[in-house]
mmCIF file of C-alpha atoms and ligand atoms in Angstrom:
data_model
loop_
_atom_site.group_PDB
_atom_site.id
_atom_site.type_symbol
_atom_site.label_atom_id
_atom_site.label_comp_id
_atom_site.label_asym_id
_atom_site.label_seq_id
_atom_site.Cartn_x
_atom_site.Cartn_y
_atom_site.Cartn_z
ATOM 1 C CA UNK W 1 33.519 10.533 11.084
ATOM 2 C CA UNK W 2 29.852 10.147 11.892
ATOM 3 C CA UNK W 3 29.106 6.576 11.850
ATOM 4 C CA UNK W 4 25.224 6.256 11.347
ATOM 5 C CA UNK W 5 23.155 3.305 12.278
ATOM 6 C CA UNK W 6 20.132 2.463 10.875
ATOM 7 C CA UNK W 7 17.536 -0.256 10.433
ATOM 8 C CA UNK W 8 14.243 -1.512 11.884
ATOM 9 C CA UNK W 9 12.772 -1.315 15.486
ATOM 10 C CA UNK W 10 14.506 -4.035 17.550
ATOM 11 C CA UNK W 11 17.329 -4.658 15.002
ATOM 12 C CA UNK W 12 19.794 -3.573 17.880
ATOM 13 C CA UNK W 13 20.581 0.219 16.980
ATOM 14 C CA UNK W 14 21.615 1.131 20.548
ATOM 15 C CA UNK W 15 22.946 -1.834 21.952
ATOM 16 C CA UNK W 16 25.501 -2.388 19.544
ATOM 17 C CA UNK W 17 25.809 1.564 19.082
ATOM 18 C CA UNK W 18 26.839 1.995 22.502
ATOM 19 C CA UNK W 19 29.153 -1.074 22.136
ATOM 20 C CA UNK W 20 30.827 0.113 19.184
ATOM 21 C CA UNK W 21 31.225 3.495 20.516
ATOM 22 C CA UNK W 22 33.073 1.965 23.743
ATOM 23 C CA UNK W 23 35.374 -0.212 21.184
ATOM 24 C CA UNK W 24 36.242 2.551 19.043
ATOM 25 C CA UNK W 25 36.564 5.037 21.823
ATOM 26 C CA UNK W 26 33.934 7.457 19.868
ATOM 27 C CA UNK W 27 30.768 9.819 21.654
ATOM 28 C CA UNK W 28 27.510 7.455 21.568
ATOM 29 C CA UNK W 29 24.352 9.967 20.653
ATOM 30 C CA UNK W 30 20.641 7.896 20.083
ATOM 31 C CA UNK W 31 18.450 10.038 18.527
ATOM 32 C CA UNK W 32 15.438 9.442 20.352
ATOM 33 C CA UNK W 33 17.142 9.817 23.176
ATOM 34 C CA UNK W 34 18.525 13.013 21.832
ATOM 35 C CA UNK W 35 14.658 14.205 21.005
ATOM 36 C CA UNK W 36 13.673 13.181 24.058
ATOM 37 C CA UNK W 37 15.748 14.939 26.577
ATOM 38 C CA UNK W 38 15.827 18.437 24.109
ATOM 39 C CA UNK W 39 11.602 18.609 24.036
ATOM 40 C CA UNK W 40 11.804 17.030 28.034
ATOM 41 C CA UNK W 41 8.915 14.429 26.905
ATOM 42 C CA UNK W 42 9.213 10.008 26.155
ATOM 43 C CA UNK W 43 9.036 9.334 22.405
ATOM 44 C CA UNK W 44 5.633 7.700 23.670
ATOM 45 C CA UNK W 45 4.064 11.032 24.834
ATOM 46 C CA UNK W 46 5.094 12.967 21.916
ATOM 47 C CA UNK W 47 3.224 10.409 19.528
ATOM 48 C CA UNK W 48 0.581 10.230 22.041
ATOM 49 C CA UNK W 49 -0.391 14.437 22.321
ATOM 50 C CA UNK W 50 1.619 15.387 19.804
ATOM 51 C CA UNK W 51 1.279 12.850 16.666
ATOM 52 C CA UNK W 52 3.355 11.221 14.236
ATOM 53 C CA UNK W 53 3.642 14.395 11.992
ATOM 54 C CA UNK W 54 5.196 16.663 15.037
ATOM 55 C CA UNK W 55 7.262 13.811 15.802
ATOM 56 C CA UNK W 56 8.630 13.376 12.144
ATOM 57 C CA UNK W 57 9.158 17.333 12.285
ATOM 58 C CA UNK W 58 11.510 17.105 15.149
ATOM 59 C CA UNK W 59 13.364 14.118 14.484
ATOM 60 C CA UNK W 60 14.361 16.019 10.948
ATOM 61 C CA UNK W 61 15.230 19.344 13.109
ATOM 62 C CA UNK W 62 17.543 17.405 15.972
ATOM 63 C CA UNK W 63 19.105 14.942 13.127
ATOM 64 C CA UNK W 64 20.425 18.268 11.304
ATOM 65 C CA UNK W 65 21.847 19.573 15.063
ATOM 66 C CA UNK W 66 23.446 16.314 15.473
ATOM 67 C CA UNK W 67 25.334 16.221 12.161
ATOM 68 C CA UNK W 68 25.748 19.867 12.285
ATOM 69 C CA UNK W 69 27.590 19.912 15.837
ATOM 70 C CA UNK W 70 29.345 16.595 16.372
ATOM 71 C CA UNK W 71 32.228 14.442 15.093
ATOM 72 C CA UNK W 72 34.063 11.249 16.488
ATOM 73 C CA UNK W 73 30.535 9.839 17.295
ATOM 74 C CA UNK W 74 28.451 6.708 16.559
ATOM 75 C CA UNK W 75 24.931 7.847 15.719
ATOM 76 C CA UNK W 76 21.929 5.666 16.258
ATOM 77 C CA UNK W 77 18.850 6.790 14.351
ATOM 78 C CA UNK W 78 15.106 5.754 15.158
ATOM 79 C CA UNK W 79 13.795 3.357 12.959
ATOM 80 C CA UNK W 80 12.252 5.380 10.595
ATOM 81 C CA UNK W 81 14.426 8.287 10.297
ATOM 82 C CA UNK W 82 15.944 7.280 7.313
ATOM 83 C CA UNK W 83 12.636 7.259 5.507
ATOM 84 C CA UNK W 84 11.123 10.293 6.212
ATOM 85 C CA UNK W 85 11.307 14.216 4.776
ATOM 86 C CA UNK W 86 14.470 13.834 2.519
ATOM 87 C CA UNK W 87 16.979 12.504 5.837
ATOM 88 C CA UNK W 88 18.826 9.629 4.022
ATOM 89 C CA UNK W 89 19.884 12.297 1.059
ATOM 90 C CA UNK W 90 20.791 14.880 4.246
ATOM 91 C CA UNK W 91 22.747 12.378 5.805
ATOM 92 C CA UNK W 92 24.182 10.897 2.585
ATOM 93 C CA UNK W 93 25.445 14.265 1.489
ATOM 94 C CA UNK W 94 27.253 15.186 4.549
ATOM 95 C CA UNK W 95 30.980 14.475 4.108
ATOM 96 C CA UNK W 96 31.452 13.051 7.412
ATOM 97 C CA UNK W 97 29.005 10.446 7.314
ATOM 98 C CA UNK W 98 28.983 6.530 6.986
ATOM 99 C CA UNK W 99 26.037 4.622 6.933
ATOM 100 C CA UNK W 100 25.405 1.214 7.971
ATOM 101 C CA UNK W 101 22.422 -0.502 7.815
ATOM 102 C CA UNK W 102 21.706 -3.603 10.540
ATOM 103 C CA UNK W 103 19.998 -6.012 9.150
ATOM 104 C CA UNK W 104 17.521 -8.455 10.757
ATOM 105 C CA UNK W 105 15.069 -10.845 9.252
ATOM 106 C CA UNK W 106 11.609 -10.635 9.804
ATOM 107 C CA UNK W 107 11.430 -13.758 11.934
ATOM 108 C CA UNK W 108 14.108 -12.501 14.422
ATOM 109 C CA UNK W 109 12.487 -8.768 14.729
ATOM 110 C CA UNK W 110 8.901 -10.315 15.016
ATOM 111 C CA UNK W 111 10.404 -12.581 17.788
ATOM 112 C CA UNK W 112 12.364 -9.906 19.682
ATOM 113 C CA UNK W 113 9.399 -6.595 19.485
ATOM 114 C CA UNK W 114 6.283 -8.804 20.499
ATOM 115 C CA UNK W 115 7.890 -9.187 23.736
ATOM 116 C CA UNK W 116 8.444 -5.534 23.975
ATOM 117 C CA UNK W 117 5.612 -4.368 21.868
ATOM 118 C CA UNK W 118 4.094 -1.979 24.502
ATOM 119 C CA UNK W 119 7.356 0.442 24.471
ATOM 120 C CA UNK W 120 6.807 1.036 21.194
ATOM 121 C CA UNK W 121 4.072 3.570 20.020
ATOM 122 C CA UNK W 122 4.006 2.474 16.363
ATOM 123 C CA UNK W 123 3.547 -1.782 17.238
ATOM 124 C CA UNK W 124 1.536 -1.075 20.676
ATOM 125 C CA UNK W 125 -1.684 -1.881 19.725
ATOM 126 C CA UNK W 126 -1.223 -5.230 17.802
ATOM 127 C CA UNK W 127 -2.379 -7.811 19.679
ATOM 128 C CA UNK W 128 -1.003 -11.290 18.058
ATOM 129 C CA UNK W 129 2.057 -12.518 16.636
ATOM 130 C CA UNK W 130 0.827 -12.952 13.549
ATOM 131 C CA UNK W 131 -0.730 -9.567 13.380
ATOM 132 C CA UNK W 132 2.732 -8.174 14.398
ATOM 133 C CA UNK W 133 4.704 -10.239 11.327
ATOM 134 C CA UNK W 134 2.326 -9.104 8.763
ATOM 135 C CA UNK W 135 2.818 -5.254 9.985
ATOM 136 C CA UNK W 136 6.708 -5.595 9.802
ATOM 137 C CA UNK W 137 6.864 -7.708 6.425
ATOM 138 C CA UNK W 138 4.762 -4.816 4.603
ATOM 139 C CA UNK W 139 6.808 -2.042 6.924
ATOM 140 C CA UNK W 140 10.081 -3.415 5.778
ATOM 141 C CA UNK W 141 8.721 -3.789 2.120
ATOM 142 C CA UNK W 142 8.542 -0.013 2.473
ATOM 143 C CA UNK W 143 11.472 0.872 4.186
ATOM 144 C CA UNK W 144 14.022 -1.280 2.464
ATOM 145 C CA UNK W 145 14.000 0.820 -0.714
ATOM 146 C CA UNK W 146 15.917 3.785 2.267
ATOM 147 C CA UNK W 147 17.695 0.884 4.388
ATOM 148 C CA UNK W 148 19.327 -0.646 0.903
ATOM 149 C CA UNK W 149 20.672 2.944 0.752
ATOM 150 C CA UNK W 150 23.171 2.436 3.432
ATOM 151 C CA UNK W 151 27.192 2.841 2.642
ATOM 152 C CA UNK W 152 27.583 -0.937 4.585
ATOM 153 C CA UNK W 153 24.951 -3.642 5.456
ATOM 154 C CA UNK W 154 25.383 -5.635 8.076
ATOM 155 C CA UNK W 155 23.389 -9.179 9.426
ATOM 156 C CA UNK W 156 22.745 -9.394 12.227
ATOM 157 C CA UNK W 157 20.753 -12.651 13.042
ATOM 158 C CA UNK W 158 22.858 -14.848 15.542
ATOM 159 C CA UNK W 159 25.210 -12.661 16.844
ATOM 160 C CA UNK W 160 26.299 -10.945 19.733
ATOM 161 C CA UNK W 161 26.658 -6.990 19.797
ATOM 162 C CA UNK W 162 30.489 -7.776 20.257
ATOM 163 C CA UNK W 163 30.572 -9.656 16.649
ATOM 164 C CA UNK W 164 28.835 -6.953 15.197
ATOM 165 C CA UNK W 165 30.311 -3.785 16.250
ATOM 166 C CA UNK W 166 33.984 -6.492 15.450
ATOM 167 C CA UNK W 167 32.537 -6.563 11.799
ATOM 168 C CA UNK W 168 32.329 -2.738 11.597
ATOM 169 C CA UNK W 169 34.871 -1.899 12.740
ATOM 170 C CA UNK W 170 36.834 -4.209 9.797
ATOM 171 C CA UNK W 171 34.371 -2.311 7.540
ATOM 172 C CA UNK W 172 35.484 0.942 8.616
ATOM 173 C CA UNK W 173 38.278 1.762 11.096
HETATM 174 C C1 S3P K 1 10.175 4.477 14.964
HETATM 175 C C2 S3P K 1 11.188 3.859 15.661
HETATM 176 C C3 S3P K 1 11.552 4.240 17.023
HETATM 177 C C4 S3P K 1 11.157 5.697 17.325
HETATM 178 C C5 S3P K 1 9.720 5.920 16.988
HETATM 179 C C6 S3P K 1 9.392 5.602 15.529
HETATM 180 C C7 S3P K 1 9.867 4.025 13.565
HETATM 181 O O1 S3P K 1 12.964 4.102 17.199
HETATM 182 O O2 S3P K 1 11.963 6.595 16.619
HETATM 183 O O3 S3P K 1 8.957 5.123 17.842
HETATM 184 O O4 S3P K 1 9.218 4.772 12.818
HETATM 185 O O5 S3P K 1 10.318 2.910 13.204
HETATM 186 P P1 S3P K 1 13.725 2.674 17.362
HETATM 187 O O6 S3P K 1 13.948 2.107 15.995
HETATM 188 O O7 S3P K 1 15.016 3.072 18.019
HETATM 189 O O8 S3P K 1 12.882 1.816 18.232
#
């Protein structure tokens, strides 16, 4: 099995990918890591001298490697892969998927990205709170209709990585 996380910047993709992998004794891939250290650039420099649209063209090309190459592994995609150039039906149709969406309430992702704002090319240049809750509400608006998708969802508000990835793995081992 691939077991595919997905859901909005900050909703804890990694964290409680790489503790789920650990528990379940599966490979851990992040796909912006992945991206990353196959075009030797940060996700930030790509958007930065490459744009959006190269970006979106890779992280299609190195999600089809991924699911093309590896089993026994919990996959963490970016936060918009899901939405973009037909991946949720690519990743939907592949027999050895699951997909499990983590989901965080706006409050809770507002709270935990304005802190960490600057990381993140899409969010850096907002430069209030409020600014930053009114770009997520309309984001997820959009993005729901892909996240809904998912095989599983899962809350997350209020609970440690080990009560999550304890919650999947009820769901699905
Ligand atoms: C993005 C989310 C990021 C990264 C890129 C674009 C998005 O991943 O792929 O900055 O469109 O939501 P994380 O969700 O892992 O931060």
């Amino acid at each position: 099995m691939i077991l595919v996380l997905i859901g909005y910047m900050g909703c804890g993709k990694s964290l409680i990918g790489n503790d789920l992998a650990a528990k379940v004794a599966y490979n851990y891939v992040d796909l912006d890591d992945y991206i990353e250290n196959q075009e030797h650039k940060s996700i930030k420099d790509i958007f930065e001298n490459k744009g959006e649209i190269y970006f979106r063209k890779k992280e299609t090309l190195y999600l089809n490697e991924v699911l093309d190459t590896l089993d026994n592994t919990i996959l963490s995609l970016g936060g918009g892969t899901p939405c973009f150039a037909g991946n949720l039906d690519v990743i939907k149709q592949h027999v050895k998927t699951k997909v499990v969406y983590l989901k965080t309430s706006l409050d809770e992702l507002t709270d935990r990205l304005f802190k960490e704002r600057n990381k993140r090319p899409l969010i850096a240049h907002i430069k209030t709170e409020e600014e930053l809750k009114d770009f997520i509400r309309k984001h997820l608006f959009e993005r729901s209709f892909y996240y809904n998708q998912a095989d599983f969802n899962v809350e997350t508000d209020k609970k440690s990585a080990d009560q999550i990835s304890e919650e999947i793995i009820s769901l699905l081992f």
